[in-house]
Amino acid sequence: MQSASGAWSPYLVGTLIGLLSMATFYFSNKPLSVSTAYARLAGMVGNLFSRRHTGNLKSYQDTPPKIEWGVMLVVGMPLGAWLAAVTGGEITGVWVPALWEQHFGPDVAPRLGVALVGGMILGYGARLAGGCTSGHGISGALQLSVGSWIALPCFFVGAVATAYLLYRF
Amino acid sequence: MTTPENVPPVLIIPLRAGEQQDMEAPGKPDSARQLVLALVFGIAFGFLLQKGGVARYEVLMGQFFLTDFTVIKVMLTAIIVGMLGIFSLRALGLVELHVKPTHYAANIVGGLLFGVGLGLLGYCPGTGVAALGQGNCDAIAGIIGLMAGSYLYAETSGYVASTIQKIGSRGEITLPELLGIRLSIFLAAFVPALVLALFALARLAP
């Protein structure tokens, strides 16, 4: 087994994410969280179709669809990842990941279909659970939030079972 | 291209007192300074996720096949460092907590659904955008799906709030509060336990 699957040690990266988390609390009074930004962006798309309908939905009254701190965080993330991949010579530029291709073949459509459906379930689940791997898994867990310590094992149980079933076929 | 040149000096000024007021008003839009800070934090976060290898489909799926423990190593380390850091800063009166409300049923059902989506997509909401940044174009389908799923949730959010969210709703409760233990005592036991778990993991799955 490899000691590190990334260019940097997972312990170094984890430490730096912990420090980054302290920085967001100190400088912005906000925890690192990602999934709410998707909901806000989806609401902005919804506003293009029907502003009245979107505005009447309960969760958009609580988290209005607009560009704010969390959305800017998510806008920065692909830029940072691109920068890291470029400096490390790790730009992939693929539509089908290698592991998927080994098992299911090189066709793009099945991968995109599963990714789309997976993304929908992921998005719905994140909103219902109240956060994602960042919001619950890191920020909530480090603040000792009870709900986060419940959601986090559930994330893993669901993912382990699904990955096992998916790759059985 | 003139604005980025003007920004860095502004970022260094701490502005603590005004900052707190800024954040307390929930309806108030974030200041331009905060939006730029968020962008910088996002760039750092995405950079770290990519360097950690967790923007790779194979690494995430490897975690779920229990053959590659990079994801748990990164998360557990971040949790330990962040926990020590945030509670220290809080003890100094420099930060306040933002504990998410606990709803047992929604946390469990939503968490399991999230897991199913994670197993299918092979990226989480954060690592998905990082994956896109490094050139995994399949993440685009995942991101569209994530937005669609979030909107779908919004469609049902009124119903969810009056049904499943009410089951086991405990408010913004923390583990020491739940157990009725003082925070300092809880941390004195919990942090070493997490560190021990990380050492055990490093040993068992190097």
XYZ file of C-alpha atoms in Angstrom:
375
model
C 0.000 0.000 0.000
C 1.254 3.475 -0.852
C 2.164 5.732 2.047
C 0.692 8.784 0.316
C -1.829 8.919 -2.494
C -1.280 12.602 -3.063
C 1.807 14.660 -3.721
C 1.893 15.693 -0.052
C 1.529 13.608 3.091
C -2.096 13.308 4.266
C -0.985 14.374 7.759
C 0.606 17.559 6.420
C -2.459 18.352 4.316
C -4.765 17.598 7.253
C -2.733 19.865 9.531
C -2.861 22.696 6.997
C -6.631 22.270 6.526
C -6.970 22.457 10.336
C -4.977 25.705 10.326
C -7.016 27.025 7.387
C -10.117 26.286 9.393
C -8.754 28.396 12.272
C -8.062 31.198 9.793
C -11.640 31.209 8.434
C -13.030 31.362 11.980
C -10.667 34.161 12.962
C -10.749 36.330 9.860
C -14.268 35.652 8.578
C -16.136 34.277 11.604
C -17.201 31.347 9.423
C -16.450 27.621 9.318
C -15.275 25.906 6.120
C -18.367 24.510 4.421
C -19.135 23.788 0.807
C -22.516 22.236 0.107
C -24.670 25.279 0.953
C -22.983 27.112 -1.926
C -24.390 24.569 -4.395
C -27.869 25.217 -3.001
C -27.396 28.979 -3.384
C -26.106 28.556 -6.957
C -29.024 26.244 -7.793
C -31.374 28.873 -6.373
C -29.823 31.487 -8.664
C -30.527 29.213 -11.627
C -34.047 28.715 -10.243
C -34.460 32.492 -10.105
C -33.830 32.626 -13.865
C -36.902 30.447 -14.402
C -39.228 31.645 -11.659
C -38.084 34.107 -9.050
C -41.416 33.884 -7.228
C -41.441 30.075 -7.003
C -37.816 29.863 -5.855
C -38.290 32.665 -3.331
C -41.271 30.867 -1.804
C -39.314 27.692 -1.030
C -38.539 27.419 2.666
C -34.838 26.639 2.379
C -34.288 29.637 0.062
C -35.891 31.901 2.657
C -33.324 30.602 5.165
C -30.342 30.656 2.754
C -31.149 33.144 -0.018
C -29.723 32.463 -3.481
C -26.957 35.052 -3.767
C -23.203 35.377 -4.142
C -21.759 35.457 -0.624
C -18.779 34.201 1.387
C -19.499 30.476 0.914
C -20.052 30.815 -2.832
C -16.761 32.692 -3.234
C -15.011 29.941 -1.256
C -16.307 27.340 -3.725
C -15.363 29.541 -6.701
C -11.798 29.637 -5.371
C -11.498 25.886 -4.893
C -11.127 24.745 -8.530
C -8.610 27.568 -9.048
C -6.543 26.323 -6.119
C -6.770 22.713 -7.267
C -5.755 23.750 -10.780
C -2.768 25.620 -9.369
C -1.756 22.584 -7.306
C -2.148 20.211 -10.259
C -0.198 22.468 -12.620
C 2.687 22.950 -10.183
C 2.748 19.202 -9.469
C 2.381 18.103 -13.107
C -0.864 16.316 -12.224
C -3.391 17.799 -14.650
C -5.563 14.876 -15.728
C -7.893 16.124 -18.492
C -10.073 13.005 -18.608
C -13.828 12.400 -18.819
C -13.612 8.864 -17.426
C -11.388 8.160 -14.386
C -8.889 5.285 -14.811
C -10.454 3.064 -12.154
C -13.904 3.443 -13.724
C -12.492 2.691 -17.187
C -10.779 -0.503 -15.973
C -14.058 -1.794 -14.637
C -16.798 -0.331 -16.824
C -14.956 0.524 -20.046
C -14.102 3.834 -21.734
C -17.660 4.938 -22.638
C -18.266 8.458 -21.368
C -22.072 8.295 -21.131
C -22.403 5.688 -18.337
C -19.847 7.515 -16.198
C -21.537 10.877 -16.657
C -24.971 9.339 -16.028
C -23.875 7.755 -12.757
C -22.036 10.932 -11.757
C -25.150 13.020 -12.447
C -27.459 10.732 -10.456
C -24.839 10.401 -7.720
C -24.498 14.166 -7.575
C -28.260 14.610 -7.219
C -28.466 12.151 -4.333
C -25.365 13.736 -2.798
C -26.901 17.203 -3.038
C -30.238 16.139 -1.590
C -28.525 14.178 1.181
C -26.214 17.056 2.084
C -29.119 19.451 2.523
C -31.154 16.942 4.530
C -28.182 16.025 6.727
C -27.340 19.719 7.135
C -23.845 19.610 5.665
C -21.249 17.719 3.678
C -17.796 16.255 4.196
C -16.503 19.771 4.896
C -19.371 21.313 6.859
C -20.133 18.270 8.993
C -17.053 16.114 8.430
C -14.443 18.732 9.278
C -16.005 21.955 10.627
C -18.881 20.359 12.531
C -16.789 17.492 13.882
C -14.018 19.772 15.141
C -16.617 21.893 16.992
C -17.953 18.693 18.613
C -21.391 19.116 17.035
C -23.484 16.044 17.879
C -25.258 16.005 14.514
C -21.927 16.067 12.696
C -20.599 13.085 14.640
C -23.800 11.248 13.654
C -23.781 12.300 9.990
C -20.089 11.544 9.415
C -20.255 7.774 10.105
C -23.466 7.671 8.046
C -21.602 9.231 5.090
C -19.040 6.431 5.257
C -21.531 3.597 5.797
C -23.569 4.720 2.775
C -20.494 5.220 0.598
C -18.814 1.914 1.510
C -22.014 -0.048 0.805
C -22.674 1.791 -2.476
C -19.098 1.505 -3.742
C -19.152 -2.219 -2.971
C -22.439 -2.785 -4.806
C -21.462 -0.602 -7.784
C -18.180 -2.425 -8.399
C -19.660 -5.884 -7.908
C -21.191 -5.662 -11.370
C -6.655 43.826 -13.319
C -6.144 46.818 -11.015
C -8.150 45.559 -8.043
C -5.972 42.540 -7.043
C -3.022 44.909 -6.655
C -4.969 47.011 -4.188
C -6.297 44.124 -2.125
C -3.427 42.593 -0.097
C -2.751 45.584 2.193
C -6.439 45.630 3.098
C -6.311 41.944 4.062
C -3.549 42.449 6.603
C -5.462 45.023 8.641
C -7.151 42.986 11.395
C -10.240 45.216 11.989
C -11.476 42.955 14.781
C -14.193 45.073 16.368
C -15.873 46.175 13.145
C -15.565 42.638 11.851
C -17.738 41.134 14.562
C -20.532 43.642 13.900
C -20.186 42.951 10.209
C -20.840 39.258 10.696
C -23.570 39.558 13.307
C -26.091 41.111 10.944
C -27.469 38.063 9.113
C -29.226 39.933 6.315
C -26.266 42.156 5.560
C -24.281 41.237 2.447
C -20.660 40.196 2.961
C -18.182 43.022 2.484
C -15.928 43.070 -0.574
C -13.010 42.353 1.738
C -14.743 39.224 3.048
C -15.598 38.045 -0.481
C -11.943 38.369 -1.506
C -10.856 36.588 1.683
C -13.300 33.760 0.908
C -11.845 33.442 -2.576
C -8.322 33.240 -1.112
C -9.438 30.652 1.476
C -11.116 28.685 -1.314
C -7.949 28.722 -3.410
C -5.980 27.458 -0.395
C -8.563 24.764 0.356
C -8.678 23.533 -3.243
C -4.886 23.588 -3.424
C -4.605 21.457 -0.284
C -7.259 18.960 -1.382
C -5.421 18.435 -4.665
C -2.016 18.096 -2.993
C -3.519 15.613 -0.535
C -4.683 13.432 -3.429
C -8.319 13.575 -2.335
C -9.432 15.213 -5.583
C -8.736 11.865 -7.286
C -11.581 9.456 -8.006
C -9.334 6.472 -7.268
C -8.352 7.778 -3.827
C -11.941 8.436 -2.739
C -13.209 5.102 -4.062
C -10.164 3.439 -2.478
C -11.357 4.789 0.858
C -14.788 3.249 0.342
C -13.244 -0.078 -0.736
C -11.187 0.253 2.481
C -7.920 -0.132 0.557
C -6.676 3.486 0.746
C -7.135 5.456 3.975
C -5.908 8.837 2.717
C -9.337 10.478 3.127
C -9.706 9.473 6.778
C -6.084 10.447 7.521
C -6.591 13.930 6.071
C -9.944 14.414 7.797
C -8.895 13.108 11.195
C -5.730 15.224 11.212
C -7.729 18.308 10.192
C -10.305 17.597 12.922
C -7.636 17.229 15.642
C -5.645 20.329 14.631
C -8.790 22.387 14.059
C -10.379 21.249 17.330
C -7.321 22.223 19.379
C -7.029 25.472 17.444
C -10.649 26.587 17.527
C -11.181 25.804 21.213
C -7.886 27.550 22.091
C -8.858 30.649 20.095
C -12.272 30.542 21.737
C -10.737 30.307 25.206
C -8.828 33.483 24.314
C -12.068 35.112 23.211
C -10.896 35.426 19.611
C -13.522 33.315 17.829
C -17.054 32.109 18.417
C -18.429 28.679 17.613
C -20.875 27.935 14.790
C -22.367 24.622 15.861
C -24.840 23.163 13.383
C -28.229 22.197 14.847
C -28.678 18.496 15.474
C -31.703 16.685 14.053
C -31.164 12.974 14.660
C -33.446 11.588 11.925
C -32.374 14.110 9.276
C -28.690 13.650 10.165
C -28.993 9.875 9.794
C -31.224 9.671 6.705
C -29.491 12.583 4.984
C -26.091 11.193 5.962
C -26.860 7.778 4.485
C -28.270 9.338 1.284
C -25.169 11.514 1.066
C -23.087 8.346 1.374
C -24.972 6.675 -1.497
C -24.346 9.730 -3.681
C -20.708 9.773 -2.618
C -20.236 6.116 -3.590
C -21.813 6.727 -7.006
C -20.093 10.015 -7.821
C -16.748 9.300 -6.185
C -16.340 12.966 -5.197
C -17.842 14.977 -2.366
C -19.098 18.545 -2.881
C -15.678 19.987 -1.985
C -13.410 17.437 -3.632
C -15.693 17.544 -6.692
C -14.814 21.144 -7.526
C -11.176 20.342 -6.717
C -11.378 17.354 -9.094
C -12.729 19.644 -11.808
C -9.833 22.027 -11.198
C -7.282 19.295 -11.786
C -9.000 18.235 -14.999
C -11.440 15.449 -14.047
C -14.212 16.559 -16.396
C -16.688 13.949 -15.118
C -16.979 16.151 -12.030
C -19.018 18.579 -14.193
C -21.877 16.050 -14.282
C -21.540 15.665 -10.522
C -21.672 19.428 -9.969
C -24.803 19.768 -12.142
C -26.309 16.858 -10.204
C -25.406 18.481 -6.892
C -27.167 21.682 -7.890
C -30.214 19.764 -9.120
C -30.337 17.715 -5.918
C -30.039 20.856 -3.796
C -32.918 22.480 -5.675
C -34.956 19.307 -5.331
C -34.363 19.491 -1.593
C -35.536 23.101 -1.563
C -38.771 21.944 -3.249
C -39.355 19.548 -0.352
C -37.850 21.724 2.400
C -41.195 22.937 3.771
C -42.404 19.359 4.142
C -39.072 18.147 5.559
C -39.040 20.938 8.154
C -42.487 19.993 9.439
C -41.836 16.233 9.471
C -38.436 14.517 9.509
C -36.511 17.502 10.893
C -38.724 17.476 13.972
C -37.702 13.941 14.902
C -34.922 14.096 17.478
C -34.357 17.828 17.051
C -31.829 18.842 19.706
C -30.719 22.305 18.623
C -27.091 23.383 18.584
C -25.873 20.713 20.971
C -22.271 19.540 21.371
C -20.937 16.179 22.549
C -19.899 17.384 26.044
C -23.315 19.039 26.490
C -25.034 15.825 25.428
C -22.972 13.797 27.901
C -23.178 16.436 30.640
C -19.385 16.705 30.888
C -17.394 19.921 31.188
C -15.832 20.953 27.870
C -12.252 20.986 29.193
C -12.579 17.494 30.647
C -14.208 16.176 27.485
C -11.446 17.625 25.297
C -8.756 16.257 27.632
C -10.080 12.758 26.934
C -11.383 13.105 23.373
C -8.375 14.746 21.692
C -5.892 12.076 22.920
C -8.399 9.396 21.840
C -8.503 10.872 18.322
C -4.703 11.147 18.212
C -4.444 7.519 19.316
C -6.917 6.508 16.586
C -4.788 8.357 14.033
C -1.607 6.613 15.214
C -3.378 3.242 15.072
C -4.562 4.029 11.543
C -1.051 5.090 10.485
C 0.225 1.765 11.811
C -2.486 -0.488 10.344
C -2.770 1.247 6.970
C 0.552 3.011 6.334
